[in-house]
CSV table of C-alpha atoms in Angstrom, one decimal:
chain,number,residue,atom,x,y,z
A,28,UNK,CA,2.1,-34.8,5.5
A,29,UNK,CA,4.5,-36.4,3.0
A,30,UNK,CA,7.7,-34.5,2.3
A,31,UNK,CA,6.8,-34.5,-1.4
A,32,UNK,CA,3.8,-32.2,-0.8
A,33,UNK,CA,6.0,-29.8,1.1
A,34,UNK,CA,8.3,-29.8,-1.9
A,35,UNK,CA,5.3,-28.9,-4.1
A,36,UNK,CA,4.4,-25.8,-2.0
A,37,UNK,CA,8.1,-24.8,-1.7
A,38,UNK,CA,8.3,-25.0,-5.5
A,39,UNK,CA,5.3,-22.7,-5.7
A,40,UNK,CA,6.9,-20.3,-3.3
A,41,UNK,CA,10.2,-20.3,-5.2
A,42,UNK,CA,8.4,-19.6,-8.5
A,43,UNK,CA,6.5,-16.7,-6.9
A,44,UNK,CA,9.8,-15.2,-5.7
A,45,UNK,CA,11.6,-15.8,-9.1
A,46,UNK,CA,8.8,-14.1,-11.0
A,47,UNK,CA,8.7,-11.2,-8.5
A,48,UNK,CA,5.0,-11.9,-8.1
A,49,UNK,CA,2.9,-10.4,-5.2
A,50,UNK,CA,0.6,-13.3,-4.7
A,51,UNK,CA,-0.1,-16.9,-5.7
A,52,UNK,CA,-3.7,-18.3,-5.7
A,53,UNK,CA,-4.4,-22.0,-5.2
A,54,UNK,CA,-7.8,-23.6,-5.4
A,55,UNK,CA,-8.7,-27.3,-5.5
A,56,UNK,CA,-9.4,-28.7,-9.0
A,57,UNK,CA,-7.7,-25.7,-10.7
A,58,UNK,CA,-4.3,-24.7,-11.9
A,59,UNK,CA,-2.5,-22.1,-9.8
A,60,UNK,CA,-2.8,-18.4,-10.6
A,61,UNK,CA,0.0,-15.8,-10.1
A,62,UNK,CA,-0.4,-12.1,-9.7
A,63,UNK,CA,2.4,-9.9,-11.1
A,64,UNK,CA,1.5,-6.2,-10.9
A,65,UNK,CA,-2.0,-5.7,-12.1
A,66,UNK,CA,-2.0,-8.9,-14.1
A,67,UNK,CA,-3.3,-12.3,-12.9
A,68,UNK,CA,-2.2,-15.2,-15.0
A,69,UNK,CA,-2.9,-19.0,-14.9
A,70,UNK,CA,0.2,-21.2,-14.6
A,71,UNK,CA,-0.8,-23.8,-17.1
A,72,UNK,CA,2.5,-25.6,-16.8
A,73,UNK,CA,1.6,-26.6,-13.2
A,74,UNK,CA,-0.8,-29.5,-12.4
A,75,UNK,CA,-4.1,-28.7,-10.8
A,76,UNK,CA,-4.1,-28.6,-7.0
A,77,UNK,CA,-6.2,-31.3,-5.3
A,78,UNK,CA,-8.4,-31.0,-2.3
A,79,UNK,CA,-6.4,-33.2,0.0
A,80,UNK,CA,-3.2,-31.3,-0.8
A,81,UNK,CA,-4.6,-28.0,0.4
A,82,UNK,CA,-6.2,-29.6,3.4
A,83,UNK,CA,-3.0,-31.3,4.5
A,84,UNK,CA,-1.1,-28.0,4.0
A,85,UNK,CA,-3.6,-26.1,6.1
A,86,UNK,CA,-3.3,-28.7,8.8
A,87,UNK,CA,0.4,-28.3,8.8
A,88,UNK,CA,0.1,-24.5,9.2
A,89,UNK,CA,-2.4,-25.0,12.1
A,90,UNK,CA,0.1,-27.3,13.8
A,91,UNK,CA,2.9,-24.8,13.4
A,92,UNK,CA,0.9,-21.8,14.4
A,93,UNK,CA,1.4,-20.3,17.9
A,94,UNK,CA,-2.1,-19.0,18.0
A,95,UNK,CA,-5.0,-21.3,18.9
A,96,UNK,CA,-6.9,-22.0,15.7
A,97,UNK,CA,-10.2,-23.8,15.6
A,98,UNK,CA,-10.7,-26.6,13.2
A,99,UNK,CA,-12.0,-26.7,10.6
A,100,UNK,CA,-10.4,-23.3,9.7
A,101,UNK,CA,-13.0,-20.9,8.2
A,102,UNK,CA,-10.6,-18.1,7.4
A,103,UNK,CA,-7.3,-17.4,8.9
A,104,UNK,CA,-3.7,-16.3,8.0
A,105,UNK,CA,-0.4,-18.0,8.8
A,106,UNK,CA,3.3,-17.5,8.3
A,107,UNK,CA,5.0,-20.2,6.4
A,108,UNK,CA,8.8,-20.7,6.3
A,109,UNK,CA,9.8,-22.2,3.0
A,110,UNK,CA,13.3,-23.7,3.2
A,111,UNK,CA,13.8,-22.9,-0.4
A,112,UNK,CA,12.4,-19.3,-0.7
A,113,UNK,CA,12.0,-17.7,2.7
A,114,UNK,CA,8.9,-16.4,4.6
A,115,UNK,CA,5.4,-16.2,3.2
A,116,UNK,CA,2.0,-15.1,4.4
A,117,UNK,CA,-0.7,-17.7,3.7
A,118,UNK,CA,-4.4,-16.9,3.8
A,119,UNK,CA,-6.6,-20.0,4.0
A,120,UNK,CA,-10.3,-19.8,3.4
A,121,UNK,CA,-12.6,-22.9,3.5
A,122,UNK,CA,-14.8,-23.0,0.4
A,123,UNK,CA,-17.4,-25.5,-0.8
A,124,UNK,CA,-14.7,-27.4,-2.7
A,125,UNK,CA,-12.0,-27.3,0.0
A,126,UNK,CA,-9.4,-24.8,1.1
A,127,UNK,CA,-8.5,-21.9,-1.1
A,128,UNK,CA,-5.1,-20.4,-0.5
A,129,UNK,CA,-3.4,-17.2,-1.3
A,130,UNK,CA,0.4,-17.0,-0.7
A,131,UNK,CA,2.4,-13.8,-0.7
A,132,UNK,CA,6.1,-13.2,0.1
A,133,UNK,CA,7.3,-11.4,3.2
A,134,UNK,CA,10.5,-9.4,3.2
A,135,UNK,CA,12.6,-9.1,6.3
A,136,UNK,CA,15.0,-6.5,4.8
A,137,UNK,CA,13.3,-3.2,5.0
A,138,UNK,CA,14.8,-0.3,3.0
A,139,UNK,CA,16.5,2.4,5.0
A,140,UNK,CA,14.7,5.8,4.8
A,141,UNK,CA,17.9,7.4,3.6
A,142,UNK,CA,18.4,4.9,0.8
A,143,UNK,CA,15.3,5.8,-1.2
A,144,UNK,CA,16.3,9.1,-2.6
A,145,UNK,CA,13.5,10.9,-0.8
A,146,UNK,CA,13.6,14.7,-0.6
A,147,UNK,CA,14.2,16.1,3.0
A,148,UNK,CA,10.7,17.5,3.2
A,149,UNK,CA,9.3,14.0,2.8
A,150,UNK,CA,11.8,12.3,5.1
A,151,UNK,CA,10.9,14.9,7.8
A,152,UNK,CA,7.3,13.7,7.7
A,153,UNK,CA,8.3,10.7,9.9
A,154,UNK,CA,8.3,13.0,12.9
A,155,UNK,CA,4.6,13.9,12.4
A,156,UNK,CA,2.6,12.9,15.5
A,157,UNK,CA,-0.9,12.8,14.1
A,158,UNK,CA,-2.8,13.4,10.9
A,159,UNK,CA,-2.7,11.9,7.4
A,160,UNK,CA,0.3,11.3,5.2
A,161,UNK,CA,-0.6,9.9,1.7
A,162,UNK,CA,1.8,8.4,-0.9
A,163,UNK,CA,0.2,7.9,-4.3
A,164,UNK,CA,1.6,6.4,-7.5
A,165,UNK,CA,1.3,3.6,-10.1
A,166,UNK,CA,2.2,0.0,-9.5
A,167,UNK,CA,6.0,-0.3,-9.0
A,168,UNK,CA,6.4,3.4,-8.2
A,169,UNK,CA,8.1,2.6,-4.9
A,170,UNK,CA,5.3,3.9,-2.6
A,171,UNK,CA,5.1,0.6,-0.7
A,172,UNK,CA,8.9,0.7,0.0
A,173,UNK,CA,8.5,4.3,1.2
A,174,UNK,CA,5.6,3.4,3.6
A,175,UNK,CA,7.6,0.4,5.0
A,176,UNK,CA,10.7,2.7,5.5
A,177,UNK,CA,8.5,5.2,7.4
A,178,UNK,CA,7.2,2.5,9.7
A,179,UNK,CA,10.7,1.2,10.2
A,180,UNK,CA,12.0,4.6,11.2
A,181,UNK,CA,9.2,5.3,13.6
A,182,UNK,CA,9.6,1.8,15.0
A,183,UNK,CA,13.3,2.4,15.7
A,184,UNK,CA,13.1,6.0,17.0
A,185,UNK,CA,9.8,6.4,18.8
A,186,UNK,CA,7.9,4.5,21.5
A,187,UNK,CA,4.6,3.9,19.6
A,188,UNK,CA,2.0,1.2,19.1
A,189,UNK,CA,1.9,0.7,15.3
A,190,UNK,CA,-0.7,-1.2,13.3
A,191,UNK,CA,0.4,-2.2,9.8
A,192,UNK,CA,-2.2,-3.5,7.4
A,193,UNK,CA,-1.0,-4.6,4.0
A,194,UNK,CA,-2.7,-6.5,1.2
A,195,UNK,CA,-0.7,-8.6,0.7
A,196,UNK,CA,1.8,-8.5,3.5
A,197,UNK,CA,5.2,-7.6,2.0
A,198,UNK,CA,7.4,-6.6,4.9
A,199,UNK,CA,7.9,-8.1,8.4
A,200,UNK,CA,8.5,-5.5,11.1
A,201,UNK,CA,10.2,-6.6,14.3
A,202,UNK,CA,9.6,-4.7,17.6
A,203,UNK,CA,12.3,-2.1,18.3
A,204,UNK,CA,11.3,0.9,20.4
A,205,UNK,CA,7.8,0.5,19.2
A,206,UNK,CA,5.4,-2.4,19.3
A,207,UNK,CA,4.3,-3.4,15.8
A,208,UNK,CA,1.2,-5.5,15.0
A,209,UNK,CA,0.5,-6.8,11.6
A,210,UNK,CA,-2.9,-8.5,11.9
A,211,UNK,CA,-4.9,-10.1,9.1
A,212,UNK,CA,-8.1,-8.1,9.2
A,213,UNK,CA,-10.8,-8.2,6.5
A,214,UNK,CA,-11.7,-4.5,5.9
A,215,UNK,CA,-15.2,-5.6,5.0
A,216,UNK,CA,-15.5,-7.1,8.4
A,217,UNK,CA,-14.1,-3.9,9.9
A,218,UNK,CA,-16.6,-1.7,8.1
A,219,UNK,CA,-19.5,-4.0,9.1
A,220,UNK,CA,-18.6,-4.1,12.8
A,221,UNK,CA,-17.6,-1.1,14.9
A,222,UNK,CA,-16.3,-3.5,17.6
A,223,UNK,CA,-13.9,-5.0,15.1
A,224,UNK,CA,-12.6,-1.5,14.2
A,225,UNK,CA,-12.2,-0.7,17.9
A,226,UNK,CA,-10.2,-3.9,18.5
A,227,UNK,CA,-8.0,-3.3,15.5
A,228,UNK,CA,-6.8,0.1,16.5
A,229,UNK,CA,-7.2,-0.2,20.2
A,230,UNK,CA,-4.4,1.6,22.0
A,231,UNK,CA,-2.6,2.2,18.6
A,232,UNK,CA,-1.0,5.5,17.9
A,233,UNK,CA,0.1,4.9,14.3
A,234,UNK,CA,-1.7,3.1,11.4
A,235,UNK,CA,0.0,2.2,8.2
A,236,UNK,CA,-2.2,0.9,5.4
A,237,UNK,CA,-1.3,-0.3,1.9
A,238,UNK,CA,-2.6,-2.5,-0.9
A,239,UNK,CA,-6.3,-1.9,-0.6
A,240,UNK,CA,-8.7,-0.1,-2.8
A,241,UNK,CA,-8.9,3.7,-2.6
A,242,UNK,CA,-12.3,3.6,-0.9
A,243,UNK,CA,-11.3,1.0,1.6
A,244,UNK,CA,-8.1,2.8,2.4
A,245,UNK,CA,-9.8,6.1,2.9
A,246,UNK,CA,-12.8,5.0,4.8
A,247,UNK,CA,-10.6,3.1,7.3
A,248,UNK,CA,-8.0,6.0,7.4
A,249,UNK,CA,-10.6,8.7,8.0
A,250,UNK,CA,-12.1,6.7,10.8
A,251,UNK,CA,-8.7,6.2,12.4
A,252,UNK,CA,-8.0,10.0,12.0
A,253,UNK,CA,-11.1,10.8,14.1
A,254,UNK,CA,-9.4,8.8,16.9
A,255,UNK,CA,-6.3,11.0,16.7
A,256,UNK,CA,-3.9,8.5,15.1
A,257,UNK,CA,-1.1,9.2,12.7
A,258,UNK,CA,-2.1,7.5,9.5
A,259,UNK,CA,0.4,6.7,6.7
A,260,UNK,CA,-1.3,5.3,3.6
A,261,UNK,CA,-0.3,4.3,0.1
A,262,UNK,CA,-2.8,4.4,-2.7
A,263,UNK,CA,-2.5,3.3,-6.2
A,264,UNK,CA,-3.5,6.3,-8.5
A,265,UNK,CA,-2.7,7.7,-11.9
A,266,UNK,CA,-2.3,11.4,-12.5
A,267,UNK,CA,-1.0,13.6,-9.8
A,268,UNK,CA,-2.0,15.1,-6.5
A,269,UNK,CA,-4.9,17.2,-7.8
A,270,UNK,CA,-6.4,14.3,-9.7
A,271,UNK,CA,-6.0,11.9,-6.8
A,272,UNK,CA,-7.7,14.2,-4.3
A,273,UNK,CA,-10.7,14.6,-6.6
A,274,UNK,CA,-11.0,10.8,-7.1
A,275,UNK,CA,-10.6,10.3,-3.3
A,276,UNK,CA,-13.7,12.4,-2.6
A,277,UNK,CA,-15.7,11.0,-5.5
A,278,UNK,CA,-15.1,7.4,-4.4
A,279,UNK,CA,-17.4,8.0,-1.5
A,280,UNK,CA,-21.2,7.8,-1.8
A,281,UNK,CA,-22.6,11.2,-2.5
A,282,UNK,CA,-24.1,11.6,0.9
A,283,UNK,CA,-20.8,11.0,2.6
A,284,UNK,CA,-18.6,13.3,0.4
A,285,UNK,CA,-19.1,16.4,2.4
A,286,UNK,CA,-17.9,14.8,5.6
A,287,UNK,CA,-15.0,13.0,3.8
A,288,UNK,CA,-13.9,16.3,2.3
A,289,UNK,CA,-14.0,18.1,5.6
A,290,UNK,CA,-12.0,15.4,7.4
A,291,UNK,CA,-9.5,15.2,4.6
A,292,UNK,CA,-9.1,18.9,4.4
A,293,UNK,CA,-8.4,19.3,8.1
A,294,UNK,CA,-6.3,16.2,8.9
A,295,UNK,CA,-4.2,15.9,5.7
A,296,UNK,CA,-0.5,16.7,6.5
A,297,UNK,CA,1.1,15.9,3.2
A,298,UNK,CA,0.4,14.1,-0.1
A,299,UNK,CA,3.1,13.2,-2.5
A,300,UNK,CA,3.0,11.6,-5.9
A,301,UNK,CA,5.9,9.2,-6.3
A,302,UNK,CA,7.3,8.1,-9.6
A,303,UNK,CA,10.4,6.1,-10.7
A,304,UNK,CA,11.8,7.1,-14.0
A,305,UNK,CA,14.7,5.5,-15.9
A,306,UNK,CA,17.9,7.3,-15.4
A,307,UNK,CA,20.8,5.5,-17.1
A,308,UNK,CA,21.7,2.4,-15.1
A,309,UNK,CA,19.1,3.0,-12.3
A,310,UNK,CA,15.7,4.4,-11.7
A,311,UNK,CA,15.4,8.0,-10.3
A,312,UNK,CA,12.6,8.9,-7.9
A,313,UNK,CA,10.6,12.0,-8.9
A,314,UNK,CA,8.0,13.6,-6.6
A,315,UNK,CA,5.1,16.0,-6.8
A,316,UNK,CA,4.6,17.3,-3.2
A,317,UNK,CA,1.7,18.9,-1.5
A,318,UNK,CA,2.0,20.2,2.1
A,319,UNK,CA,-1.3,21.2,3.7
A,320,UNK,CA,-1.8,24.7,5.0
A,321,UNK,CA,-4.9,27.0,5.3
A,322,UNK,CA,-4.9,27.8,1.6
A,323,UNK,CA,-4.5,24.2,0.5
A,324,UNK,CA,-7.1,23.1,3.0
A,325,UNK,CA,-9.6,25.7,1.7
A,326,UNK,CA,-9.1,24.6,-1.9
A,327,UNK,CA,-9.7,21.0,-1.0
A,328,UNK,CA,-12.8,21.8,1.0
A,329,UNK,CA,-14.2,23.9,-1.8
A,330,UNK,CA,-13.3,21.3,-4.4
A,331,UNK,CA,-11.1,23.7,-6.3
A,332,UNK,CA,-8.7,21.0,-7.3
A,333,UNK,CA,-7.6,22.8,-10.5
A,334,UNK,CA,-5.9,25.5,-8.3
A,335,UNK,CA,-3.8,23.1,-6.3
A,336,UNK,CA,-1.0,22.6,-8.7
A,337,UNK,CA,-0.3,26.4,-9.2
A,338,UNK,CA,-0.5,26.8,-5.5
A,339,UNK,CA,2.0,24.1,-5.0
A,340,UNK,CA,4.3,25.6,-7.5
A,341,UNK,CA,4.1,28.9,-5.7
A,342,UNK,CA,4.9,27.2,-2.4
A,343,UNK,CA,8.3,25.9,-3.5
A,344,UNK,CA,10.0,27.8,-0.7
A,345,UNK,CA,8.2,25.6,1.8
A,346,UNK,CA,9.1,22.4,0.1
A,347,UNK,CA,6.1,22.0,-2.2
A,348,UNK,CA,6.7,21.1,-5.8
A,349,UNK,CA,4.6,20.6,-8.9
A,350,UNK,CA,5.4,17.7,-11.2
A,351,UNK,CA,6.5,20.1,-13.9
A,352,UNK,CA,9.0,21.7,-11.5
A,353,UNK,CA,10.2,18.2,-10.5
A,354,UNK,CA,10.8,17.2,-14.1
A,355,UNK,CA,12.5,20.4,-14.9
A,356,UNK,CA,15.0,19.8,-12.1
A,357,UNK,CA,16.0,16.3,-13.2
A,358,UNK,CA,16.1,17.4,-16.8
A,359,UNK,CA,18.4,20.4,-16.2
A,360,UNK,CA,20.7,18.2,-14.0
A,361,UNK,CA,20.9,15.6,-16.9
A,362,UNK,CA,19.8,12.8,-14.6
A,363,UNK,CA,16.9,11.7,-16.8
A,364,UNK,CA,16.8,11.9,-20.6
A,365,UNK,CA,14.4,14.2,-22.3
A,366,UNK,CA,12.9,11.3,-24.2
A,367,UNK,CA,12.0,9.5,-20.9
A,368,UNK,CA,10.5,12.7,-19.5
A,369,UNK,CA,8.3,13.2,-22.7
A,370,UNK,CA,7.1,9.6,-22.4
A,371,UNK,CA,6.1,10.2,-18.8
A,372,UNK,CA,4.3,13.5,-19.7
A,373,UNK,CA,2.4,11.9,-22.5
A,374,UNK,CA,1.1,9.2,-20.2
A,375,UNK,CA,0.5,11.4,-17.2
A,376,UNK,CA,-1.4,14.2,-18.9
A,377,UNK,CA,-4.1,11.7,-19.9
A,378,UNK,CA,-5.3,11.8,-16.3
A,379,UNK,CA,-5.2,15.5,-15.6
A,380,UNK,CA,-8.4,17.2,-14.4
A,381,UNK,CA,-7.8,20.1,-16.8
A,382,UNK,CA,-6.7,18.8,-20.3
A,383,UNK,CA,-5.0,22.1,-21.1
A,384,UNK,CA,-1.4,21.3,-20.3
A,385,UNK,CA,-0.3,25.0,-20.2
A,386,UNK,CA,-2.5,25.5,-17.1
A,387,UNK,CA,0.0,23.7,-14.9
A,388,UNK,CA,3.0,25.3,-13.5
């Protein structure tokens, strides 16, 4: 491959990093597309990618790959070291018009657990041996960083076998005390083949999953929980804990909801709603926290989601906290302005199960 073509892909990688995008899409005959948050935009300033360019790039990736890859590549993932911009995960899929590529940045610096401003009750969850830990929040709420820091802590302090599934891959985990695998696995393929599922989590004791749809995340997570794994999952969701739990059950087909609700009620260890609010020169993390116990489990099983928030407020002594309590704490401490809190409330209450604001403690 000519050096000029490497320069083209390096320039794409640099652009992706500069714009803090999560993924770049390249298809022959079309201009590149970049994903920033929930928005996918065409890069009209860039020339359309040609078929030979993507083919040459895939051939380079195959040559550099340690794994044995059959040619022509149908669908596979590679790591690419850009001299200009660092490490990237590249997914190559062979379409009718040539190779289609998606490129996403991988970060080697994983945030330390103690650097994220997490309450002690959340940090202590890293010692959980089995069950489900769920982090929910909007895009850029910090939940992916929290998940990565959990995996990093477990990796450095416990002898485990950890499977990390991210879409796209954002952090690279080296082996410390644990063995960490970060396979590219199509969840559709996993759902369609029990053998693929068994191979994916074979001998694993921890599963971390992030970046997939709510249904994909939960179906895979609940299946892993039946195997006795510790599952740490991040799910994009608006509203808070009560609202997310309702949506989690309702995303399943009606015939599967009873089983999903039963597994969720019995295996859930904790669920926290993470938010980042402006606080002067930096953002401040604010959490709504649910810790499962027999009362919470019964409410989930009986679909009494409207009673969860008052129950959480009453369980403050155990470390639980409603969003109203969390906002009151940062407001009284003067960490976040009242105007910022009001903007957050106006947005969040739109997604509440019960529209009567006064019903929440």
